[in-house]
Amino acid sequence: MHTKLREWINLCFTAMSSLTIVLLVAALLLFLIPMFAKGLKAVFFGGTVEFRKMQADLFDRGNLEALQREIDGTQYARAEIFNILEHFSRGIDTAQLESDAKSLFRQYGDELRFRDVPADKFTALRQDARAIRDRLIEAYQSDDKEQVLGILDEIAVLERDSRFAGTSIEKLIAMAADYRTAIHGVDLTRRSDYAAELEAVKEQLRSLFGPLPGEGTPTLAMYRFGATRRDIMEKHIRYLIWQERWIEEEPEKPLVLINVRRDDPAYGSFAGTELAPLFALVEDNADAMLNPRFTFYWQYFFDDSTPGHYFGGVGPEILGTLLLTLLAILFAVPLGVISAAYLVEYAGDSVVIKIIRTCINTLAGVPSIVYGLFGLAFFVMVVGYPSILTASMTLALLILPVVIRASEEAIRAVPQTYREASLALGSGKFRTFMTVTLPAAGPGILTGVILSLSRAAGETAPILFAGAVALGPVPDFTGRWWLQPTRALSYGCYDITVGDKLAMMVPHNQFGMVMTLILLVLTLNIAAILLRSRMSRRLRGS
Amino acid sequence: MTSTAAPSIQSDAAARFTRPLRLSATEDLRGYLGSHAGRGLLFLTTFLSVVAVLLIFAFVIYEAVPFFFKGSWAEAFARIREFLVTNSWYPQSEHAPEYGALAIIVGSLYVTVCSLLLAVPIGVLAAVFLSDIAPFQLRQICKPLIEILAAIPSVAYGVFAVMVVAPWMQSHLGFDTGTNALNASLILAVMALPTIISVAEDALSAIGRKTREASYALGATRAETMVKVVIPAAHSGIVAAVILGMMRAIGETMVVWMASGNAARIPAPWWDLSQSVRTMTATIAGELGEVPKGTDHYYVLFAIGILLLAFTLTLNLFSEYFMAKVKKQARGG
């Protein structure tokens, strides 16, 4: 009948089944590619001079002389920027200027007293000085440019006044002249806007170049250095130069949000001011100011990190994971291999054995979080507090069924003829197992052990409450390290993506840690797969 | 052999070889006891797994009991009823904490069922491909790939869900939140797939060549053979595969904790996958770290643990039943 249709359906079926495999491979790639592409940025990136400063400062690493030369070079390139910034902020920050003027006036009074000026002259001089001060403060407070310039002119006339030569009032007059140049091109009515905008600019400059001149060293390591990497540098340059503004494109229409440069002549908030050249300067000379060059940060896998994983690497996490998994293997493998040996070599098919098998299957099916509950309720209770020991015992319980099953399969796969040959030579059952069956099953058991190692390294839920911490010291090997809690890669991955707000600012480190975990697990698995394929070739060959 | 240099060795060996085989009574007894003691020791070691299972059940139940039993039986029943039937989960409220876990239980089942809806058809088709369609070489490549898919740690999948899938969902699908039931279900489906594929493939392979040949001989196409003959014949194995995949999905913690959004309410309307849900595993993981020991909140988390254990134990028994059927079939066919 409709053979065509049946053939067509058959073709569709084949295509769909093939498609599922394509889908699986796509899912795997879709997962692995972004993880590795973003994670590798933690190790390979364009490190700036700030990165090398950080490495020298926090990890005692690098050639200090060369670094000093590099810092001098970059400081030279940055000097112009800080000049512009300082000059501009003087025109904006009038509160500071006012208090400066007041203190200069007070100083002048002291100077007069020091020089023993006669009382009547003292009063007259002070009154004149106070008048200058008040006029200057008036100028600082005024928004009207005409008026300000008038006042400043008035004060400037006094510059040649011999009465004030060599006193603090001369400095006051110099301040007035300074202010005159500072407000050139500044719209005084928008001074408070400028002040707010200037803070944003300064924030970005701090992110780029570290603390600004005269600010001192911040306590937190994350604020001590500027942009350590090329991608962060580019991000902050973008934030520095571009701003979002609500503008009225047409009258009577709602405002629209646009992205403009801060020095954009039409809409930029610093258009036409003295600060305007700064943006182009940073944009054009960023490389000279930060000196980014390709860096292979292999120490990422060994370094400790600053809080929030802002700087540094995943060394303690890797160490913690290795300790936990190796200890877990140490507990689980002897137990697992012995159980498997018993189940294969000795156990019959009695009810007890059936119960044991069911229990092993149940153990394999228990959700990992329930292991976490059990670890908290039992191991932590017995040991006293969450620690490496309790976490690894919990993990050991988790991988026990995996080890048993893998060993059982490996021991079962040893051809019966091996055993019979050994028995025929007169060795007992135990000796046969130890000298013939176990060595023959060795590679298979090893495969199972490697796989359970990878399983234990990746599990998070069982160790959540049993000894894993997000932040903490590296285990102290001089003391009883197994009684301390530890950081672990798996829990760290959770914490760095969901728990830690600081880490959100350094996505390369977030992905870097996950990549490390995936790399570890994949390496173990590929090793297991290779080992197994070699073994099966040998068994086929024999 | 004819060397005269070592006659003593030769005679020693000969003497040992011709020694009477009969053991003395003590030797006999020692051997008997030794072998049985060794065997007993091995048995005890093996029995540790049973002890572990019992301990797990005992301690989880032991820590959960104080939540329910405080005085009278009537009160206990009321509390169990509240726990299972109501759905307001406010364990941290100071005045009147409420422990209605219904929304959480439903949330667990919700993401599990959604992920299976996705994973089962794909998994079975992939198993068909691997067992009947793919050439040997391709199969050798595909199997390690599936194994790697299974080996990737759940927390890494969770990171992927939060950092890659969630922003994509928010920007491309227009969801209010990127961490929602759909996100969790998608990732869970990927995680359940390897289990489903490998078990289902074993089941399909266990149906012998003869069955297929007979079907082909009757003129059936491959699709007809698979759908009408092989899959029905292998149904118990496939059911076992689905159950095992379900166990994997319901017991999964990190992915759902990170990707599901953790809102303890039943999605309404029920088909709206873009809403946040919360599962039993995520509730335990998220709250146990912060509760003081010995409070009702602490105990109720263990009560959720009992529920989880009950679910997985039931599923496990079912899977064992179906797996036993598969084994019997393989022996019979």
PDB file of C-alpha atoms in Angstrom, chain A residues 59-210:
ATOM      1  CA  PHE A  59      52.300  37.981  46.436  1.00  0.00           C
ATOM      2  CA  ASP A  60      55.926  39.269  46.446  1.00  0.00           C
ATOM      3  CA  ARG A  61      56.315  38.414  42.816  1.00  0.00           C
ATOM      4  CA  GLY A  62      58.069  40.007  39.847  1.00  0.00           C
ATOM      5  CA  ASN A  63      61.147  42.103  39.196  1.00  0.00           C
ATOM      6  CA  LEU A  64      60.847  45.120  41.462  1.00  0.00           C
ATOM      7  CA  GLU A  65      63.351  47.281  39.589  1.00  0.00           C
ATOM      8  CA  ALA A  66      61.694  46.780  36.232  1.00  0.00           C
ATOM      9  CA  LEU A  67      58.344  47.345  37.900  1.00  0.00           C
ATOM     10  CA  GLN A  68      59.510  50.635  39.405  1.00  0.00           C
ATOM     11  CA  ARG A  69      60.683  51.785  35.969  1.00  0.00           C
ATOM     12  CA  GLU A  70      57.339  50.817  34.529  1.00  0.00           C
ATOM     13  CA  ILE A  71      55.471  52.631  37.296  1.00  0.00           C
ATOM     14  CA  ASP A  72      57.554  55.754  36.710  1.00  0.00           C
ATOM     15  CA  GLY A  73      56.715  55.639  33.024  1.00  0.00           C
ATOM     16  CA  THR A  74      53.019  55.267  33.613  1.00  0.00           C
ATOM     17  CA  GLN A  75      53.003  57.920  36.319  1.00  0.00           C
ATOM     18  CA  TYR A  76      54.605  60.300  33.845  1.00  0.00           C
ATOM     19  CA  ALA A  77      51.846  59.549  31.342  1.00  0.00           C
ATOM     20  CA  ARG A  78      49.160  60.003  33.984  1.00  0.00           C
ATOM     21  CA  ALA A  79      50.508  63.277  35.414  1.00  0.00           C
ATOM     22  CA  GLU A  80      48.708  65.439  32.851  1.00  0.00           C
ATOM     23  CA  ILE A  81      45.359  63.882  33.759  1.00  0.00           C
ATOM     24  CA  PHE A  82      45.735  64.485  37.441  1.00  0.00           C
ATOM     25  CA  ASN A  83      46.757  68.086  36.705  1.00  0.00           C
ATOM     26  CA  ILE A  84      43.620  68.736  34.722  1.00  0.00           C
ATOM     27  CA  LEU A  85      41.500  67.056  37.351  1.00  0.00           C
ATOM     28  CA  GLU A  86      43.007  68.940  40.239  1.00  0.00           C
ATOM     29  CA  HIS A  87      42.669  72.287  38.515  1.00  0.00           C
ATOM     30  CA  PHE A  88      39.095  71.688  37.545  1.00  0.00           C
ATOM     31  CA  SER A  89      38.018  70.469  40.926  1.00  0.00           C
ATOM     32  CA  ARG A  90      39.409  73.664  42.437  1.00  0.00           C
ATOM     33  CA  GLY A  91      36.839  75.606  40.467  1.00  0.00           C
ATOM     34  CA  ILE A  92      34.063  73.320  41.618  1.00  0.00           C
ATOM     35  CA  ASP A  93      34.787  72.529  45.200  1.00  0.00           C
ATOM     36  CA  THR A  94      34.033  76.008  46.639  1.00  0.00           C
ATOM     37  CA  ALA A  95      33.326  74.753  50.156  1.00  0.00           C
ATOM     38  CA  GLN A  96      36.944  73.686  50.370  1.00  0.00           C
ATOM     39  CA  LEU A  97      38.058  77.035  48.926  1.00  0.00           C
ATOM     40  CA  GLU A  98      35.931  78.947  51.418  1.00  0.00           C
ATOM     41  CA  SER A  99      37.424  77.190  54.368  1.00  0.00           C
ATOM     42  CA  ASP A 100      40.888  77.729  52.883  1.00  0.00           C
ATOM     43  CA  ALA A 101      40.177  81.450  52.632  1.00  0.00           C
ATOM     44  CA  LYS A 102      38.938  81.575  56.218  1.00  0.00           C
ATOM     45  CA  SER A 103      41.966  79.810  57.562  1.00  0.00           C
ATOM     46  CA  LEU A 104      44.271  82.100  55.604  1.00  0.00           C
ATOM     47  CA  PHE A 105      42.531  85.081  57.202  1.00  0.00           C
ATOM     48  CA  ARG A 106      42.958  83.593  60.654  1.00  0.00           C
ATOM     49  CA  GLN A 107      46.601  82.971  59.891  1.00  0.00           C
ATOM     50  CA  TYR A 108      46.959  86.602  58.891  1.00  0.00           C
ATOM     51  CA  GLY A 109      45.685  87.699  62.305  1.00  0.00           C
ATOM     52  CA  ASP A 110      48.334  85.555  63.982  1.00  0.00           C
ATOM     53  CA  GLU A 111      50.994  86.993  61.725  1.00  0.00           C
ATOM     54  CA  LEU A 112      49.983  90.530  62.683  1.00  0.00           C
ATOM     55  CA  ARG A 113      50.097  89.710  66.361  1.00  0.00           C
ATOM     56  CA  PHE A 114      53.466  88.068  65.891  1.00  0.00           C
ATOM     57  CA  ARG A 115      54.862  91.216  64.315  1.00  0.00           C
ATOM     58  CA  ASP A 116      53.620  93.401  67.189  1.00  0.00           C
ATOM     59  CA  VAL A 117      51.611  95.760  65.023  1.00  0.00           C
ATOM     60  CA  PRO A 118      50.161  98.749  66.922  1.00  0.00           C
ATOM     61  CA  ALA A 119      46.565  98.320  67.974  1.00  0.00           C
ATOM     62  CA  ASP A 120      44.938 100.936  65.715  1.00  0.00           C
ATOM     63  CA  LYS A 121      46.862  99.752  62.651  1.00  0.00           C
ATOM     64  CA  PHE A 122      46.042  96.171  63.542  1.00  0.00           C
ATOM     65  CA  THR A 123      42.333  96.857  63.510  1.00  0.00           C
ATOM     66  CA  ALA A 124      42.505  98.721  60.199  1.00  0.00           C
ATOM     67  CA  LEU A 125      44.575  96.022  58.483  1.00  0.00           C
ATOM     68  CA  ARG A 126      42.331  93.295  59.797  1.00  0.00           C
ATOM     69  CA  GLN A 127      39.243  95.100  58.642  1.00  0.00           C
ATOM     70  CA  ASP A 128      40.685  95.464  55.121  1.00  0.00           C
ATOM     71  CA  ALA A 129      41.691  91.817  55.107  1.00  0.00           C
ATOM     72  CA  ARG A 130      38.271  90.756  56.322  1.00  0.00           C
ATOM     73  CA  ALA A 131      36.714  92.780  53.517  1.00  0.00           C
ATOM     74  CA  ILE A 132      38.891  90.964  50.956  1.00  0.00           C
ATOM     75  CA  ARG A 133      37.998  87.619  52.510  1.00  0.00           C
ATOM     76  CA  ASP A 134      34.297  88.368  52.520  1.00  0.00           C
ATOM     77  CA  ARG A 135      34.393  89.553  48.907  1.00  0.00           C
ATOM     78  CA  LEU A 136      36.229  86.397  47.912  1.00  0.00           C
ATOM     79  CA  ILE A 137      33.752  84.183  49.730  1.00  0.00           C
ATOM     80  CA  GLU A 138      30.979  86.116  48.083  1.00  0.00           C
ATOM     81  CA  ALA A 139      32.637  85.362  44.743  1.00  0.00           C
ATOM     82  CA  TYR A 140      32.881  81.668  45.615  1.00  0.00           C
ATOM     83  CA  GLN A 141      29.229  81.536  46.567  1.00  0.00           C
ATOM     84  CA  SER A 142      27.902  83.477  43.621  1.00  0.00           C
ATOM     85  CA  ASP A 143      26.490  81.835  40.514  1.00  0.00           C
ATOM     86  CA  ASP A 144      26.556  85.020  38.477  1.00  0.00           C
ATOM     87  CA  LYS A 145      29.660  85.031  36.372  1.00  0.00           C
ATOM     88  CA  GLU A 146      29.612  88.776  35.652  1.00  0.00           C
ATOM     89  CA  GLN A 147      29.469  89.535  39.327  1.00  0.00           C
ATOM     90  CA  VAL A 148      32.202  87.021  40.167  1.00  0.00           C
ATOM     91  CA  LEU A 149      34.527  88.383  37.554  1.00  0.00           C
ATOM     92  CA  GLY A 150      33.839  91.919  38.871  1.00  0.00           C
ATOM     93  CA  ILE A 151      34.750  90.895  42.408  1.00  0.00           C
ATOM     94  CA  LEU A 152      37.853  89.059  41.259  1.00  0.00           C
ATOM     95  CA  ASP A 153      38.965  92.124  39.296  1.00  0.00           C
ATOM     96  CA  GLU A 154      38.456  94.213  42.411  1.00  0.00           C
ATOM     97  CA  ILE A 155      40.652  91.866  44.414  1.00  0.00           C
ATOM     98  CA  ALA A 156      43.247  91.596  41.672  1.00  0.00           C
ATOM     99  CA  VAL A 157      43.903  95.344  41.928  1.00  0.00           C
ATOM    100  CA  LEU A 158      45.166  94.779  45.468  1.00  0.00           C
ATOM    101  CA  GLU A 159      47.869  92.482  44.187  1.00  0.00           C
ATOM    102  CA  ARG A 160      50.391  95.318  44.153  1.00  0.00           C
ATOM    103  CA  ASP A 161      49.304  96.641  47.523  1.00  0.00           C
ATOM    104  CA  SER A 162      52.497  96.843  49.598  1.00  0.00           C
ATOM    105  CA  ARG A 163      50.640  96.502  52.891  1.00  0.00           C
ATOM    106  CA  PHE A 164      49.951  92.812  52.278  1.00  0.00           C
ATOM    107  CA  ALA A 165      53.252  91.846  50.637  1.00  0.00           C
ATOM    108  CA  GLY A 166      54.688  88.687  52.114  1.00  0.00           C
ATOM    109  CA  THR A 167      51.616  87.855  54.223  1.00  0.00           C
ATOM    110  CA  SER A 168      48.865  85.309  54.028  1.00  0.00           C
ATOM    111  CA  ILE A 169      46.610  87.845  52.371  1.00  0.00           C
ATOM    112  CA  GLU A 170      48.908  87.688  49.357  1.00  0.00           C
ATOM    113  CA  LYS A 171      48.038  84.017  49.133  1.00  0.00           C
ATOM    114  CA  LEU A 172      44.379  84.909  49.412  1.00  0.00           C
ATOM    115  CA  ILE A 173      44.753  87.244  46.451  1.00  0.00           C
ATOM    116  CA  ALA A 174      46.592  84.518  44.533  1.00  0.00           C
ATOM    117  CA  MET A 175      43.651  82.210  45.253  1.00  0.00           C
ATOM    118  CA  ALA A 176      41.360  84.742  43.647  1.00  0.00           C
ATOM    119  CA  ALA A 177      43.526  84.847  40.529  1.00  0.00           C
ATOM    120  CA  ASP A 178      43.568  81.061  40.484  1.00  0.00           C
ATOM    121  CA  TYR A 179      39.813  80.896  40.743  1.00  0.00           C
ATOM    122  CA  ARG A 180      39.552  83.250  37.791  1.00  0.00           C
ATOM    123  CA  THR A 181      41.338  80.755  35.549  1.00  0.00           C
ATOM    124  CA  ALA A 182      39.512  77.811  37.116  1.00  0.00           C
ATOM    125  CA  ILE A 183      36.048  79.112  36.341  1.00  0.00           C
ATOM    126  CA  HIS A 184      36.972  79.913  32.816  1.00  0.00           C
ATOM    127  CA  GLY A 185      34.499  77.940  30.743  1.00  0.00           C
ATOM    128  CA  VAL A 186      32.543  76.755  33.763  1.00  0.00           C
ATOM    129  CA  ASP A 187      28.831  77.411  33.899  1.00  0.00           C
ATOM    130  CA  LEU A 188      28.572  78.526  37.507  1.00  0.00           C
ATOM    131  CA  THR A 189      24.813  77.977  37.702  1.00  0.00           C
ATOM    132  CA  ARG A 190      25.407  74.271  37.179  1.00  0.00           C
ATOM    133  CA  ARG A 191      28.155  73.945  39.733  1.00  0.00           C
ATOM    134  CA  SER A 192      26.329  71.402  41.894  1.00  0.00           C
ATOM    135  CA  ASP A 193      25.705  69.262  38.792  1.00  0.00           C
ATOM    136  CA  TYR A 194      29.385  69.430  38.023  1.00  0.00           C
ATOM    137  CA  ALA A 195      30.258  68.385  41.538  1.00  0.00           C
ATOM    138  CA  ALA A 196      28.089  65.253  41.252  1.00  0.00           C
ATOM    139  CA  GLU A 197      29.382  64.445  37.786  1.00  0.00           C
ATOM    140  CA  LEU A 198      32.929  65.021  38.909  1.00  0.00           C
ATOM    141  CA  GLU A 199      32.493  62.421  41.655  1.00  0.00           C
ATOM    142  CA  ALA A 200      31.455  59.898  38.993  1.00  0.00           C
ATOM    143  CA  VAL A 201      34.512  60.786  36.916  1.00  0.00           C
ATOM    144  CA  LYS A 202      36.797  60.482  39.914  1.00  0.00           C
ATOM    145  CA  GLU A 203      35.261  57.101  40.752  1.00  0.00           C
ATOM    146  CA  GLN A 204      36.113  55.833  37.278  1.00  0.00           C
ATOM    147  CA  LEU A 205      39.601  57.292  37.452  1.00  0.00           C
ATOM    148  CA  ARG A 206      40.129  55.504  40.754  1.00  0.00           C
ATOM    149  CA  SER A 207      38.969  52.264  39.160  1.00  0.00           C
ATOM    150  CA  LEU A 208      41.427  52.857  36.342  1.00  0.00           C
ATOM    151  CA  PHE A 209      44.509  54.138  38.113  1.00  0.00           C
ATOM    152  CA  GLY A 210      44.060  53.235  41.754  1.00  0.00           C
TER     153      GLY A 210
END
